[in-house]
Amino acid sequence: MTSLLPHTLDDLLALPPGVWTPLPILGALVAVYALAAPHFDTDRARAYILSAVSAAILSTTSLPFLYAWLTGGFGAAWEAGQSGWTAVMAQYVVAFFGVYLFAQLAVGYVAYRDQVGLLTGWIHHTVYIGLMIHLALGDQAPIFMTGAIMELPTLDLALSNMFPAVRSDERFLGLMVAFRIVLNFALLVDTLRPSSRALMSYSPVPSVMLGLALAMHASWLHGGITGYLKRRKRAATKAAEEKAVRAEAEEEDAGALTPDESPLVTPFTPSQPSVAIRDGIFPNAAFANLPIYNIPALKGLSEALPQAKASLNDLQFGIKEAYKGGRERLRLRRRNAAEVVEQVSVAA
């Protein structure tokens, strides 16, 4: 009886990638997450580790198909996925992406459950797993590979969450418009052309999936733009409030100091000039009508200073005496305790 299992490595590699690659790919993705996760502090950052890996692989492997589509049209991209090394690569990438979607749900359920949403996580990934199975069993992988460059905004989003210093909302929104809206729409229109439908054996699946993806991407873009405008408004309001607070504080500081209190005036230096102006400088000035004020005598203050000094000396002397008395009482208690211990020892 002939066994259905492969006997050699060549037999294993001869099988379709969707048959033998899922387990090795799953193990590799779990290992990558386990090695990278300790380097990130938040669940949100860790949730994008596998997304960054997948988006980088899909964006890179999409380039040959994207080039063929841009230079030769839908027919050239379709032919690239039917034969040659690009066809083999497409089979492996489809298998990889299906396993990645499963790994993201499995690892997310265990490690960062609150980061896996119902619509964008469980429903989205489950639908795309079904799509990958459909592509692996048919010949429509070239369409997926041509549109895989749409994962470039996902790569930017993942890196921005993992490394906040490189985040740019404007760059992300620009990538969303270019790839998730413009390119998606162009591919959708191309799959609806009669010649393209003939190559796909008039299957509606590519056009339906691209149409649903375009609606989803438009919704994401709307949410991204709304959030971006709200953040800009909050940042502008906060900056205006901080500017007003600083201006008010500067005004208070400017009005709080008199000339004599200003730090620009040397201590004990009066604000009025200390040099007397000679009468000859102003020969015609008349000072006869100016009032003359009596300056109070400083006798009382002079008499009070010795008394205050004596009181301070008495206070200092009292503190010293209290400290000495406390230390004397402490020594006396220690001596009495030692005598009691000695008496008890003798009695024993």
Tab-separated table of C-alpha atoms in Angstrom:
chain	number	residue	atom	x	y	z
A	1	MET	CA	0.000	0.000	0.000
A	2	THR	CA	1.436	3.342	-1.051
A	3	SER	CA	1.715	5.982	1.692
A	4	LEU	CA	0.298	9.443	1.006
A	5	LEU	CA	2.938	11.086	3.218
A	6	PRO	CA	6.109	12.507	1.594
A	7	HIS	CA	9.177	10.317	2.043
A	8	THR	CA	11.911	12.853	1.230
A	9	LEU	CA	12.462	16.584	1.452
A	10	ASP	CA	12.018	16.844	-2.302
A	11	ASP	CA	8.635	15.163	-2.010
A	12	LEU	CA	7.679	17.636	0.706
A	13	LEU	CA	8.770	20.646	-1.322
A	14	ALA	CA	6.884	19.328	-4.322
A	15	LEU	CA	3.620	19.711	-2.429
A	16	PRO	CA	1.680	22.985	-2.723
A	17	PRO	CA	2.989	25.564	-0.204
A	18	GLY	CA	-0.424	25.753	1.416
A	19	VAL	CA	-0.057	22.111	2.486
A	20	TRP	CA	3.296	21.981	4.265
A	21	THR	CA	4.245	25.611	5.085
A	22	PRO	CA	1.602	26.642	7.694
A	23	LEU	CA	3.234	24.952	10.702
A	24	PRO	CA	6.799	26.224	10.015
A	25	ILE	CA	5.471	29.730	9.307
A	26	LEU	CA	3.367	29.707	12.488
A	27	GLY	CA	6.358	28.583	14.553
A	28	ALA	CA	8.547	31.291	13.028
A	29	LEU	CA	5.985	34.041	13.709
A	30	VAL	CA	5.506	32.958	17.327
A	31	ALA	CA	9.294	32.892	17.792
A	32	VAL	CA	9.642	36.391	16.316
A	33	TYR	CA	6.996	37.721	18.681
A	34	ALA	CA	8.552	35.991	21.705
A	35	LEU	CA	11.961	37.491	20.931
A	36	ALA	CA	10.731	41.010	20.152
A	37	ALA	CA	7.942	41.476	22.722
A	38	PRO	CA	10.222	42.050	25.777
A	39	HIS	CA	11.691	45.108	24.052
A	40	PHE	CA	8.353	46.981	24.072
A	41	ASP	CA	6.552	48.301	27.148
A	42	THR	CA	2.915	48.491	26.029
A	43	ASP	CA	0.429	45.976	24.636
A	44	ARG	CA	-0.337	48.378	21.800
A	45	ALA	CA	3.287	48.360	20.638
A	46	ARG	CA	3.569	44.575	20.998
A	47	ALA	CA	0.351	44.115	19.006
A	48	TYR	CA	2.061	45.594	15.943
A	49	ILE	CA	5.138	43.325	15.934
A	50	LEU	CA	3.638	40.679	13.661
A	51	SER	CA	1.855	43.350	11.611
A	52	ALA	CA	5.190	45.015	10.857
A	53	VAL	CA	6.732	41.704	9.738
A	54	SER	CA	3.788	40.795	7.513
A	55	ALA	CA	3.418	44.265	5.980
A	56	ALA	CA	7.137	44.422	5.165
A	57	ILE	CA	7.067	41.025	3.424
A	58	LEU	CA	3.898	41.729	1.438
A	59	SER	CA	4.979	45.224	0.363
A	60	THR	CA	8.339	43.907	-0.862
A	61	THR	CA	7.067	40.827	-2.700
A	62	SER	CA	4.353	42.901	-4.384
A	63	LEU	CA	6.860	45.005	-6.332
A	64	PRO	CA	7.380	42.616	-9.330
A	65	PHE	CA	3.625	42.325	-9.855
A	66	LEU	CA	3.063	46.052	-9.390
A	67	TYR	CA	5.775	46.784	-11.954
A	68	ALA	CA	4.237	44.341	-14.430
A	69	TRP	CA	0.803	45.915	-13.949
A	70	LEU	CA	2.075	49.489	-14.348
A	71	THR	CA	4.101	48.686	-17.472
A	72	GLY	CA	2.032	45.981	-19.160
A	73	GLY	CA	-1.435	46.247	-17.700
A	74	PHE	CA	-3.623	43.645	-16.047
A	75	GLY	CA	-2.619	40.929	-18.519
A	76	ALA	CA	1.096	41.251	-17.701
A	77	ALA	CA	0.457	41.049	-13.953
A	78	TRP	CA	-1.790	38.044	-14.481
A	79	GLU	CA	0.838	36.204	-16.514
A	80	ALA	CA	3.478	36.919	-13.843
A	81	GLY	CA	1.441	34.874	-11.394
A	82	GLN	CA	0.937	31.879	-13.698
A	83	SER	CA	4.511	30.759	-14.377
A	84	GLY	CA	8.112	31.328	-13.355
A	85	TRP	CA	9.586	32.339	-10.027
A	86	THR	CA	6.976	35.035	-9.484
A	87	ALA	CA	4.235	32.386	-9.588
A	88	VAL	CA	6.055	30.282	-6.978
A	89	MET	CA	6.599	33.349	-4.805
A	90	ALA	CA	2.904	34.218	-5.030
A	91	GLN	CA	1.954	30.760	-3.703
A	92	TYR	CA	4.264	31.100	-0.708
A	93	VAL	CA	3.148	34.661	0.068
A	94	VAL	CA	-0.522	33.656	-0.014
A	95	ALA	CA	0.223	30.805	2.410
A	96	PHE	CA	2.271	33.115	4.628
A	97	PHE	CA	-0.417	35.789	4.833
A	98	GLY	CA	-3.112	33.271	5.731
A	99	VAL	CA	-0.970	31.855	8.551
A	100	TYR	CA	-0.071	35.377	9.721
A	101	LEU	CA	-3.758	36.262	10.077
A	102	PHE	CA	-4.301	33.164	12.222
A	103	ALA	CA	-1.172	33.860	14.294
A	104	GLN	CA	-2.250	37.451	14.918
A	105	LEU	CA	-5.568	36.241	16.330
A	106	ALA	CA	-4.028	33.388	18.353
A	107	VAL	CA	-1.147	35.374	19.828
A	108	GLY	CA	-3.398	38.390	20.332
A	109	TYR	CA	-5.947	36.343	22.256
A	110	VAL	CA	-3.216	35.274	24.668
A	111	ALA	CA	-0.916	38.307	24.861
A	112	TYR	CA	-2.891	41.466	23.957
A	113	ARG	CA	-6.557	40.558	23.887
A	114	ASP	CA	-7.797	44.135	24.392
A	115	GLN	CA	-5.965	45.243	21.220
A	116	VAL	CA	-7.820	42.823	18.915
A	117	GLY	CA	-11.080	44.487	17.904
A	118	LEU	CA	-14.203	42.679	16.751
A	119	LEU	CA	-14.478	44.286	13.300
A	120	THR	CA	-10.840	45.092	12.492
A	121	GLY	CA	-9.560	41.935	14.175
A	122	TRP	CA	-11.762	38.873	14.380
A	123	ILE	CA	-14.129	39.576	11.472
A	124	HIS	CA	-11.529	41.158	9.156
A	125	HIS	CA	-8.902	38.460	9.716
A	126	THR	CA	-11.382	35.581	9.435
A	127	VAL	CA	-12.711	36.870	6.098
A	128	TYR	CA	-9.179	37.278	4.751
A	129	ILE	CA	-8.209	33.770	5.890
A	130	GLY	CA	-11.077	32.487	3.769
A	131	LEU	CA	-9.856	34.624	0.864
A	132	MET	CA	-6.336	33.189	1.149
A	133	ILE	CA	-7.743	29.655	1.007
A	134	HIS	CA	-9.667	30.617	-2.128
A	135	LEU	CA	-6.512	32.074	-3.727
A	136	ALA	CA	-4.408	29.033	-2.797
A	137	LEU	CA	-6.885	26.709	-4.502
A	138	GLY	CA	-7.277	28.839	-7.637
A	139	ASP	CA	-5.253	30.976	-10.020
A	140	GLN	CA	-6.202	34.484	-8.836
A	141	ALA	CA	-3.165	35.098	-6.614
A	142	PRO	CA	-1.662	37.660	-9.083
A	143	ILE	CA	-4.451	40.123	-8.279
A	144	PHE	CA	-3.741	39.801	-4.567
A	145	MET	CA	-0.004	40.154	-5.136
A	146	THR	CA	-0.482	43.308	-7.223
A	147	GLY	CA	-2.572	44.871	-4.470
A	148	ALA	CA	-0.318	43.662	-1.645
A	149	ILE	CA	1.553	46.980	-1.850
A	150	MET	CA	-1.494	48.359	-0.044
A	151	GLU	CA	0.117	46.948	3.117
A	152	LEU	CA	2.633	49.812	3.010
A	153	PRO	CA	0.393	52.090	5.159
A	154	THR	CA	0.086	49.183	7.615
A	155	LEU	CA	3.882	49.034	7.845
A	156	ASP	CA	4.010	52.774	8.541
A	157	LEU	CA	1.295	52.465	11.199
A	158	ALA	CA	3.047	49.525	12.860
A	159	LEU	CA	6.416	51.278	13.021
A	160	SER	CA	4.770	54.449	14.349
A	161	ASN	CA	3.209	52.512	17.231
A	162	MET	CA	6.366	50.553	17.964
A	163	PHE	CA	8.675	53.573	17.671
A	164	PRO	CA	6.654	56.764	18.405
A	165	ALA	CA	9.600	58.989	17.469
A	166	VAL	CA	9.122	58.162	13.767
A	167	ARG	CA	5.375	58.807	13.761
A	168	SER	CA	3.970	61.203	11.174
A	169	ASP	CA	0.206	61.511	10.796
A	170	GLU	CA	0.609	63.375	7.516
A	171	ARG	CA	2.793	60.617	6.030
A	172	PHE	CA	0.376	57.889	7.079
A	173	LEU	CA	-2.660	59.699	5.669
A	174	GLY	CA	-0.772	60.338	2.431
A	175	LEU	CA	0.051	56.625	2.095
A	176	MET	CA	-3.569	55.745	2.833
A	177	VAL	CA	-4.834	57.997	0.058
A	178	ALA	CA	-2.226	56.834	-2.470
A	179	PHE	CA	-2.466	53.076	-1.910
A	180	ARG	CA	-5.675	52.252	-0.055
A	181	ILE	CA	-7.871	54.626	-2.092
A	182	VAL	CA	-6.306	55.503	-5.464
A	183	LEU	CA	-4.573	52.170	-6.160
A	184	ASN	CA	-7.480	50.160	-4.780
A	185	PHE	CA	-9.929	52.043	-7.001
A	186	ALA	CA	-7.703	51.594	-10.069
A	187	LEU	CA	-7.429	47.833	-9.488
A	188	LEU	CA	-11.177	47.574	-8.971
A	189	VAL	CA	-11.873	49.343	-12.264
A	190	ASP	CA	-9.301	47.162	-14.044
A	191	THR	CA	-10.897	43.918	-12.828
A	192	LEU	CA	-14.262	45.090	-14.189
A	193	ARG	CA	-12.967	45.446	-17.746
A	194	PRO	CA	-14.171	42.696	-20.117
A	195	SER	CA	-10.636	41.577	-21.021
A	196	SER	CA	-9.684	41.243	-17.350
A	197	ARG	CA	-12.874	39.361	-16.508
A	198	ALA	CA	-12.112	36.925	-19.315
A	199	LEU	CA	-8.677	36.177	-17.821
A	200	MET	CA	-10.318	35.541	-14.433
A	201	SER	CA	-12.867	33.181	-16.039
A	202	TYR	CA	-15.515	35.788	-15.171
A	203	SER	CA	-15.120	35.153	-11.448
A	204	PRO	CA	-16.737	37.954	-9.395
A	205	VAL	CA	-14.600	37.306	-6.318
A	206	PRO	CA	-11.700	39.717	-7.098
A	207	SER	CA	-14.017	42.618	-7.963
A	208	VAL	CA	-16.272	42.015	-4.948
A	209	MET	CA	-13.335	41.799	-2.539
A	210	LEU	CA	-11.686	44.923	-3.969
A	211	GLY	CA	-15.000	46.794	-3.712
A	212	LEU	CA	-15.495	45.774	-0.071
A	213	ALA	CA	-11.869	46.630	0.682
A	214	LEU	CA	-12.289	50.073	-0.893
A	215	ALA	CA	-15.350	50.802	1.262
A	216	MET	CA	-13.474	49.660	4.368
A	217	HIS	CA	-10.398	51.723	3.469
A	218	ALA	CA	-12.542	54.816	2.862
A	219	SER	CA	-14.080	54.368	6.314
A	220	TRP	CA	-10.626	54.021	7.870
A	221	LEU	CA	-9.399	57.105	6.034
A	222	HIS	CA	-12.388	59.130	7.226
A	223	GLY	CA	-11.698	58.073	10.807
A	224	GLY	CA	-8.005	58.859	10.416
A	225	ILE	CA	-8.644	62.348	9.045
A	226	THR	CA	-11.235	63.086	11.753
A	227	GLY	CA	-8.837	62.000	14.484
A	228	TYR	CA	-6.005	63.980	12.915
A	229	LEU	CA	-8.066	67.197	12.816
A	230	LYS	CA	-9.181	66.717	16.426
A	231	ARG	CA	-5.586	66.234	17.567
A	232	ARG	CA	-4.496	69.331	15.660
A	233	LYS	CA	-7.288	71.379	17.243
A	234	ARG	CA	-6.443	70.155	20.747
A	235	ALA	CA	-2.757	70.899	20.196
A	236	ALA	CA	-3.518	74.426	18.931
A	237	THR	CA	-5.846	75.129	21.881
A	238	LYS	CA	-3.273	73.856	24.360
A	239	ALA	CA	-0.513	75.952	22.773
A	240	ALA	CA	-2.694	79.091	22.900
A	241	GLU	CA	-3.547	78.485	26.568
A	242	GLU	CA	0.110	77.952	27.480
A	243	LYS	CA	1.068	81.132	25.613
A	244	ALA	CA	-1.594	83.140	27.463
A	245	VAL	CA	-0.456	81.769	30.832
A	246	ARG	CA	3.172	82.652	30.077
A	247	ALA	CA	2.211	86.177	28.984
A	248	GLU	CA	0.141	86.715	32.137
A	249	ALA	CA	2.973	85.443	34.328
A	250	GLU	CA	5.452	87.759	32.612
A	251	GLU	CA	3.139	90.742	33.173
A	252	GLU	CA	2.767	89.886	36.859
A	253	ASP	CA	6.526	89.526	37.252
A	254	ALA	CA	7.124	92.839	35.495
A	255	GLY	CA	4.701	94.747	37.752
A	256	ALA	CA	5.649	93.090	41.019
A	257	LEU	CA	9.061	94.745	41.480
A	258	THR	CA	9.674	98.345	42.489
A	259	PRO	CA	12.933	99.975	41.355
A	260	ASP	CA	14.535	99.283	44.746
A	261	GLU	CA	13.491	95.599	44.622
A	262	SER	CA	14.625	95.017	41.064
A	263	PRO	CA	17.446	92.466	40.687
A	264	LEU	CA	19.184	94.984	38.421
A	265	VAL	CA	19.765	97.257	41.423
A	266	THR	CA	22.728	96.422	43.650
A	267	PRO	CA	21.598	95.481	47.203
A	268	PHE	CA	21.511	98.427	49.621
A	269	THR	CA	21.844	100.832	46.693
A	270	PRO	CA	19.083	103.469	46.748
A	271	SER	CA	17.273	104.255	43.546
A	272	GLN	CA	17.899	107.992	44.050
A	273	PRO	CA	21.358	109.424	43.259
A	274	SER	CA	23.596	109.743	46.332
A	275	VAL	CA	25.612	112.649	44.882
A	276	ALA	CA	24.301	116.045	45.988
A	277	ILE	CA	23.568	118.521	43.216
A	278	ARG	CA	25.352	121.844	43.766
A	279	ASP	CA	23.277	124.995	43.824
A	280	GLY	CA	25.375	126.519	41.109
A	281	ILE	CA	24.144	124.036	38.543
A	282	PHE	CA	20.639	125.493	38.673
A	283	PRO	CA	21.214	129.195	39.501
A	284	ASN	CA	17.615	130.285	38.905
A	285	ALA	CA	15.951	127.440	40.798
A	286	ALA	CA	13.791	128.509	43.738
A	287	PHE	CA	13.434	126.069	46.651
A	288	ALA	CA	11.972	128.432	49.238
A	289	ASN	CA	8.442	127.078	49.027
A	290	LEU	CA	9.383	123.397	49.338
A	291	PRO	CA	8.147	121.804	52.590
A	292	ILE	CA	10.754	120.567	55.023
A	293	TYR	CA	9.978	117.328	56.817
A	294	ASN	CA	11.446	116.401	60.205
A	295	ILE	CA	13.254	113.070	60.301
A	296	PRO	CA	12.379	111.153	63.481
A	297	ALA	CA	15.187	110.665	65.945
A	298	LEU	CA	16.775	107.247	66.181
A	299	LYS	CA	17.305	107.438	69.945
A	300	GLY	CA	14.555	104.921	70.734
A	301	LEU	CA	15.906	102.448	68.242
A	302	SER	CA	19.439	102.831	69.574
A	303	GLU	CA	18.244	102.161	73.120
A	304	ALA	CA	16.283	99.074	72.052
A	305	LEU	CA	19.176	97.319	70.326
A	306	PRO	CA	21.211	96.481	73.501
A	307	GLN	CA	18.074	95.154	75.188
A	308	ALA	CA	17.287	92.899	72.226
A	309	LYS	CA	20.858	91.625	72.207
A	310	ALA	CA	20.677	90.817	75.910
A	311	SER	CA	17.409	88.916	75.439
A	312	LEU	CA	18.956	86.913	72.617
A	313	ASN	CA	21.947	86.018	74.785
A	314	ASP	CA	19.631	84.922	77.608
A	315	LEU	CA	17.677	82.717	75.215
A	316	GLN	CA	20.843	81.138	73.861
A	317	PHE	CA	22.139	80.542	77.417
A	318	GLY	CA	18.824	78.943	78.429
A	319	ILE	CA	18.936	76.548	75.487
A	320	LYS	CA	22.476	75.500	76.362
A	321	GLU	CA	21.535	74.951	80.007
A	322	ALA	CA	18.514	72.875	79.058
A	323	TYR	CA	20.639	70.733	76.749
A	324	LYS	CA	23.280	70.217	79.485
A	325	GLY	CA	20.605	69.344	82.038
A	326	GLY	CA	19.039	66.781	79.723
A	327	ARG	CA	22.367	65.075	79.099
A	328	GLU	CA	23.084	65.008	82.859
A	329	ARG	CA	19.749	63.350	83.598
A	330	LEU	CA	20.379	60.770	80.864
A	331	ARG	CA	23.782	59.864	82.352
A	332	LEU	CA	22.186	59.526	85.794
A	333	ARG	CA	19.513	57.112	84.524
A	334	ARG	CA	22.129	55.007	82.747
A	335	ARG	CA	24.230	54.840	85.952
A	336	ASN	CA	21.217	53.737	88.036
A	337	ALA	CA	20.306	51.078	85.467
A	338	ALA	CA	23.868	49.725	85.515
A	339	GLU	CA	23.808	49.507	89.330
A	340	VAL	CA	20.528	47.587	89.274
A	341	VAL	CA	21.910	45.110	86.735
A	342	GLU	CA	25.035	44.638	88.861
A	343	GLN	CA	22.965	43.988	91.999
A	344	VAL	CA	20.833	41.405	90.206
A	345	SER	CA	23.961	39.669	88.910
A	346	VAL	CA	25.466	39.500	92.411
A	347	ALA	CA	22.233	38.151	93.867
A	348	ALA	CA	22.092	35.436	91.226
